[in-house]
Short mmCIF file of C-alpha atoms in Angstrom, two decimals:
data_model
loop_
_atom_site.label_atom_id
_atom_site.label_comp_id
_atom_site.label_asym_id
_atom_site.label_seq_id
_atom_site.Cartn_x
_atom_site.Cartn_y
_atom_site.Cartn_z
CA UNK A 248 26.91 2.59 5.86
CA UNK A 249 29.32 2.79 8.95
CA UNK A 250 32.82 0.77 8.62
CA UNK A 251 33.09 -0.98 12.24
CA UNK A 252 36.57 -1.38 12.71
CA UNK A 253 36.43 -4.48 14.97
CA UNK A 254 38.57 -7.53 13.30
CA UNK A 255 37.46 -10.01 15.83
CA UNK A 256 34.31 -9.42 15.13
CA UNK A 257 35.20 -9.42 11.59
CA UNK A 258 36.70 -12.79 11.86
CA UNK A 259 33.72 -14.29 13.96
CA UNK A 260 31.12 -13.47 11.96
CA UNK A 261 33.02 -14.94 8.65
CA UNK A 262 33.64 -17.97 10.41
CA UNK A 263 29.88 -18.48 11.66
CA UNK A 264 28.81 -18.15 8.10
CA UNK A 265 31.27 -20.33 6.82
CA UNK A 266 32.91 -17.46 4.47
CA UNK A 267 36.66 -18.69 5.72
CA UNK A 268 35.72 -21.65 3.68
CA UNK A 269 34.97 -20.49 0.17
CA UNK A 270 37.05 -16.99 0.21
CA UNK A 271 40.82 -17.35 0.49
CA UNK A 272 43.15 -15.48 2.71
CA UNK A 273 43.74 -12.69 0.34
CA UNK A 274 39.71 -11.82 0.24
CA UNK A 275 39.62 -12.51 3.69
CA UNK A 276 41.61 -9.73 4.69
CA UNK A 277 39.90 -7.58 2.11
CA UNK A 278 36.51 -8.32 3.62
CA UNK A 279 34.78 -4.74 5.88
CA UNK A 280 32.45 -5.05 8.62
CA UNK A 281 29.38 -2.61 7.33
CA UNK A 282 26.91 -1.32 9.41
CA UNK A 283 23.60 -0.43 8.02
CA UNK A 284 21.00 1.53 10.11
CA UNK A 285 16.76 1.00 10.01
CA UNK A 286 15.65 2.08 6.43
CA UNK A 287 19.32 2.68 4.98
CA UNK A 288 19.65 1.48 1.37
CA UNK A 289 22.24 -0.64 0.86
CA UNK A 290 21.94 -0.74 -2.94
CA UNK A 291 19.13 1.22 -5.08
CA UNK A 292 17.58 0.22 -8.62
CA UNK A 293 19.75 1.44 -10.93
CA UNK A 294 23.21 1.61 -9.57
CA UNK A 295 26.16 -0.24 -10.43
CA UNK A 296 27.19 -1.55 -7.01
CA UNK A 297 31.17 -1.75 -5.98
CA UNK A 298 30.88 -4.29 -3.28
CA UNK A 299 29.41 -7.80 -3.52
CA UNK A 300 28.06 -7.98 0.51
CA UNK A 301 27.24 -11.01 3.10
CA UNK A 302 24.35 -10.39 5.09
CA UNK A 303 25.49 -11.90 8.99
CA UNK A 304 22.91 -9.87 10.90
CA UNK A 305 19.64 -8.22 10.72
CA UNK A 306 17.01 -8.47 7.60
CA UNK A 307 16.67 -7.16 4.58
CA UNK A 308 14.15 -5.78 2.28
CA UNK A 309 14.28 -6.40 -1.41
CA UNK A 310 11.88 -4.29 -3.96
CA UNK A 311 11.63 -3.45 -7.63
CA UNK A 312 9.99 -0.15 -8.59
CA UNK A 313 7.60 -0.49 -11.29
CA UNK A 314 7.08 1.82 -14.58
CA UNK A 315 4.21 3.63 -13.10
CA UNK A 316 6.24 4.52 -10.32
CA UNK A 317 5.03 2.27 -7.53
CA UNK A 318 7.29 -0.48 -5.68
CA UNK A 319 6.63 -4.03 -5.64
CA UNK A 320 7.86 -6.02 -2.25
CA UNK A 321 9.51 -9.43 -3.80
CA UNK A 322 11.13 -10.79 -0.42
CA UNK A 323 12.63 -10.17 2.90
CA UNK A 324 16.34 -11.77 3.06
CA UNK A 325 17.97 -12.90 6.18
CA UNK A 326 21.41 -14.20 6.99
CA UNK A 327 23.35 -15.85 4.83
CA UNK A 328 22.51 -13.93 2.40
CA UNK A 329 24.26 -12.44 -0.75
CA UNK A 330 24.34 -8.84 -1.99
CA UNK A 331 25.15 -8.04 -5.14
CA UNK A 332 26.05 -11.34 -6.71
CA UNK A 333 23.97 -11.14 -9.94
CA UNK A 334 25.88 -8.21 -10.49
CA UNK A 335 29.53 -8.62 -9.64
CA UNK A 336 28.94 -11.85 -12.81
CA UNK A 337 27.32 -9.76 -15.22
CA UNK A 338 28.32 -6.48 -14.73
CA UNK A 339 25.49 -4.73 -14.84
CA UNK A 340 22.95 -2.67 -13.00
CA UNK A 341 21.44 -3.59 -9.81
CA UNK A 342 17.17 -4.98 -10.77
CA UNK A 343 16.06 -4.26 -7.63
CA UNK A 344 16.68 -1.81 -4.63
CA UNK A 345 18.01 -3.73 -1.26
CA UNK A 346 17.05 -2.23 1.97
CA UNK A 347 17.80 -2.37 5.61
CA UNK A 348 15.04 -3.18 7.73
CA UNK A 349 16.41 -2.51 11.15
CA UNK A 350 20.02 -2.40 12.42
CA UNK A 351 21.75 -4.95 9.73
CA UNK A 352 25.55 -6.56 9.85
CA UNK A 353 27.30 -7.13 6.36
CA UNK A 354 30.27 -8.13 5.22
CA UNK A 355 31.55 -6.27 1.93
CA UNK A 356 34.59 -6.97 -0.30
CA UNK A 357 35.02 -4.47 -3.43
CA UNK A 358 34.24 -5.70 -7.03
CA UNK A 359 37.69 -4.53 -8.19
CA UNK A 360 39.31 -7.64 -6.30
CA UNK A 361 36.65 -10.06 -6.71
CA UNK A 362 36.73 -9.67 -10.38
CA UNK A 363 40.27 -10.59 -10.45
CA UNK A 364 39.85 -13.95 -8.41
CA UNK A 365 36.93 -15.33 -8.10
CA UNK A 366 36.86 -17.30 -11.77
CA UNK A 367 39.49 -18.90 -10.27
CA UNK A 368 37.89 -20.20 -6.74
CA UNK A 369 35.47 -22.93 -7.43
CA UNK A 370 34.53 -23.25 -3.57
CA UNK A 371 33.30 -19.60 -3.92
CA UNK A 372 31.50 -20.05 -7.21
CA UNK A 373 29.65 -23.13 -5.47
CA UNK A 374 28.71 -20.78 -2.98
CA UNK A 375 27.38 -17.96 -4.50
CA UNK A 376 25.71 -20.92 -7.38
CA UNK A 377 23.95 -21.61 -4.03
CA UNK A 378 22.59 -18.66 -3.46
CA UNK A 379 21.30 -17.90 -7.07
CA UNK A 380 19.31 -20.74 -7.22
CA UNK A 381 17.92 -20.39 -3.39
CA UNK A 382 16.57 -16.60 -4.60
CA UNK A 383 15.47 -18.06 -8.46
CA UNK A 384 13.27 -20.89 -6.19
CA UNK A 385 12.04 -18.05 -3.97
CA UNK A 386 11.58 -15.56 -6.35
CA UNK A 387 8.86 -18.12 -8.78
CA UNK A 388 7.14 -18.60 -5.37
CA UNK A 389 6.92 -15.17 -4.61
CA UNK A 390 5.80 -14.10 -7.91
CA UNK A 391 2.67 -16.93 -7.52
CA UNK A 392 1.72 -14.96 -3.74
CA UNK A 393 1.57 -11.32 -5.28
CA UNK A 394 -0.22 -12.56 -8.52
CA UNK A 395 -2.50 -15.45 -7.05
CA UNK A 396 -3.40 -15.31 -3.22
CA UNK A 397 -6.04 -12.71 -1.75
CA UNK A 398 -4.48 -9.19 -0.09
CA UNK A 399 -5.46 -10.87 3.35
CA UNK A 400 -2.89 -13.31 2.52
CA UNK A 401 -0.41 -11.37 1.11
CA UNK A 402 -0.86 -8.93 4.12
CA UNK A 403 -0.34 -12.03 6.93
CA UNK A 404 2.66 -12.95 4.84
CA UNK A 405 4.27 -9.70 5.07
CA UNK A 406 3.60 -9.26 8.69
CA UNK A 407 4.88 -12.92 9.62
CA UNK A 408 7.98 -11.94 7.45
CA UNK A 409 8.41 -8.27 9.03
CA UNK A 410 8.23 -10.11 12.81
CA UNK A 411 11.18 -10.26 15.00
CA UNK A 412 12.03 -13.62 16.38
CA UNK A 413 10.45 -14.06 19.46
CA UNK A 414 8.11 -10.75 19.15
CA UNK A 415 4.24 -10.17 18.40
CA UNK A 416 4.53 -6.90 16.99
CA UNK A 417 5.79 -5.52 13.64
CA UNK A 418 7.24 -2.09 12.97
CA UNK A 419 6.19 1.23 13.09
CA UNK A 420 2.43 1.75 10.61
CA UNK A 421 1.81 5.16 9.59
CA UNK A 422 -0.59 6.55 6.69
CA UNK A 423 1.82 7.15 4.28
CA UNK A 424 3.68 3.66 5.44
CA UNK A 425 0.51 2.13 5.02
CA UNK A 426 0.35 3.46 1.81
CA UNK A 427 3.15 2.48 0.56
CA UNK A 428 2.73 -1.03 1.69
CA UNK A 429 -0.29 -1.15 -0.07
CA UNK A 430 1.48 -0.45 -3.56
CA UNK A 431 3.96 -2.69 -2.49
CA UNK A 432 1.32 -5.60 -1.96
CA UNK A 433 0.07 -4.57 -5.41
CA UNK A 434 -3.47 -3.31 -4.06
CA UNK A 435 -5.29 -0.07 -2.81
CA UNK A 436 -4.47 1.88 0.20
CA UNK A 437 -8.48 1.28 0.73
CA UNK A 438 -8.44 -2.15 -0.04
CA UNK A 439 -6.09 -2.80 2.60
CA UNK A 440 -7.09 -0.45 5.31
CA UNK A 441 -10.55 -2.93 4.88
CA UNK A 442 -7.92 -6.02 5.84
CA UNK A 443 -6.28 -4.92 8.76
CA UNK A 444 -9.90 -3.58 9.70
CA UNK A 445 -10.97 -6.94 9.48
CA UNK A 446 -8.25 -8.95 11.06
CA UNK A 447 -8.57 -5.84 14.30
CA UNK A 448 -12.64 -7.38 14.33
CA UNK A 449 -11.53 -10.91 14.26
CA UNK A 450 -9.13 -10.50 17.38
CA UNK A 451 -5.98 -11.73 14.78
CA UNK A 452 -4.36 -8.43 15.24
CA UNK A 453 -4.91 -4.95 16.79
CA UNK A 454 -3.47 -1.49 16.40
CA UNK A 455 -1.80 -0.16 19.35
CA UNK A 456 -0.86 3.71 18.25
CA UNK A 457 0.84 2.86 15.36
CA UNK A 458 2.10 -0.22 15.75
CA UNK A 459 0.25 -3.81 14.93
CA UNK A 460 0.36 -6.24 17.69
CA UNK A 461 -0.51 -9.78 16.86
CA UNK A 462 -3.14 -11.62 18.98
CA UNK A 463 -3.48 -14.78 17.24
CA UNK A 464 -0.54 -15.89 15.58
CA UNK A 465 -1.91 -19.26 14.66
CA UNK A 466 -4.74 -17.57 12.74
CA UNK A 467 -2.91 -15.41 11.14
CA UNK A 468 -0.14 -18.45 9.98
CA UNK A 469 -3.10 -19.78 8.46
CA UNK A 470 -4.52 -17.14 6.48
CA UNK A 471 -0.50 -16.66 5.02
CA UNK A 472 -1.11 -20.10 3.92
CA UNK A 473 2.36 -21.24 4.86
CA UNK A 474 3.96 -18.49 2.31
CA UNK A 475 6.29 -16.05 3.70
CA UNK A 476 8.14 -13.00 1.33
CA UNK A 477 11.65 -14.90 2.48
#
């Protein structure tokens, strides 16, 4: 990731997101302004991560890789959103890999100094209790849409989560994107080719090159079924 050196900035964002209310001045002034480019991996399955990070802007995908080698999509994440948290308490490896979707904004402050301080903060410990139990509650949901609902679901779910605010069309679908999609909706690369095959004859979405455009976004809220991978 790129260091922005732009305190201002800095400050700003850690005021919008309310971070000059649970960190003292100390971690304050330890805090980095990150930025992560489209695709980047912020932290990998595996790794023992140095920073604990605050996501202020941009999205993030979060995926486990499974024994047989294939990934598993568990959620998007957008801002506020923590980084690293489960880790920086118990010290051990990251679960799951954490990856920027597009152009992301974080907010990083080392290990080596939270460790020392944060026991000791119970506005930050409220904070970051927060945010454990938001991704517990969205992780049990999540588990019930990859285990439960229909890949036509799942699929609508994934492209309602992958949607910019304010745009109809996702990112960039290739063959070997698609393909890894499909193991990451836990089905075939056949299985879902038939979907988005389906949802092109319905008029819900079409292919434009490579990209999906959505037609009828109404439609396609109802076949997610109100779930979303957030």
């Amino acid at each position: 990731m790129r260091e922005i050196m732009d305190f201002e900035l800095l400050r700003q964002l850690a005021r919008e997101h309310g971070l000059d209310q649970v960190l003292d001045e100390p971690a304050l002034a330890e805090l980095r302004l990150l930025e992560a480019s489209k695709g980047e991996i912020i932290c990998a399955k595996g790794e023992r991560p140095e920073r604990l990070y605050f996501l202020v802007q941009g999205k993030l995908k979060i995926y486990t890789t499974l024994p047989n080698g294939k990934s598993l999509l568990l959620r998007f994440s957008m801002p506020p959103a923590l980084v690293g948290d489960l880790e920086l308490v118990n010290g051990k490896e990251a679960k799951n890999t954490v990856e920027s979707v597009n152009k992301s904004l974080l907010l990083g402050v080392s290990y080596r100094y939270l460790k020392n301080t944060y026991a000791e903060n119970p506005k930050f410990l409220h904070f970051m209790l927060s945010h454990v139990t938001h991704k517990l509650y969205t992780f049990s949901n999540l588990s019930s849409l990859n285990l439960l609902y229909p890949v036509e679901s799942r699929f609508a779910s994934y492209l309602l989560s992958t949607m910019e605010q304010g745009e109809q069309s996702t990112e960039e679908i290739q063959t070997s994107k698609l393909t890894e999609l499909a193991d990451m909706l836990g089905t075939s690369y056949r299985h879902l080719n038939r979907v988005i095959h389906d949802l092109c004859d319905r008029d819900i979405i079409r292919k434009e090159q490579r990209n999906i455009v959505i037609c009828n976004l109404e439609q396609l809220r109802e076949i997610a079924g109100g779930n979303m991978y957030e």
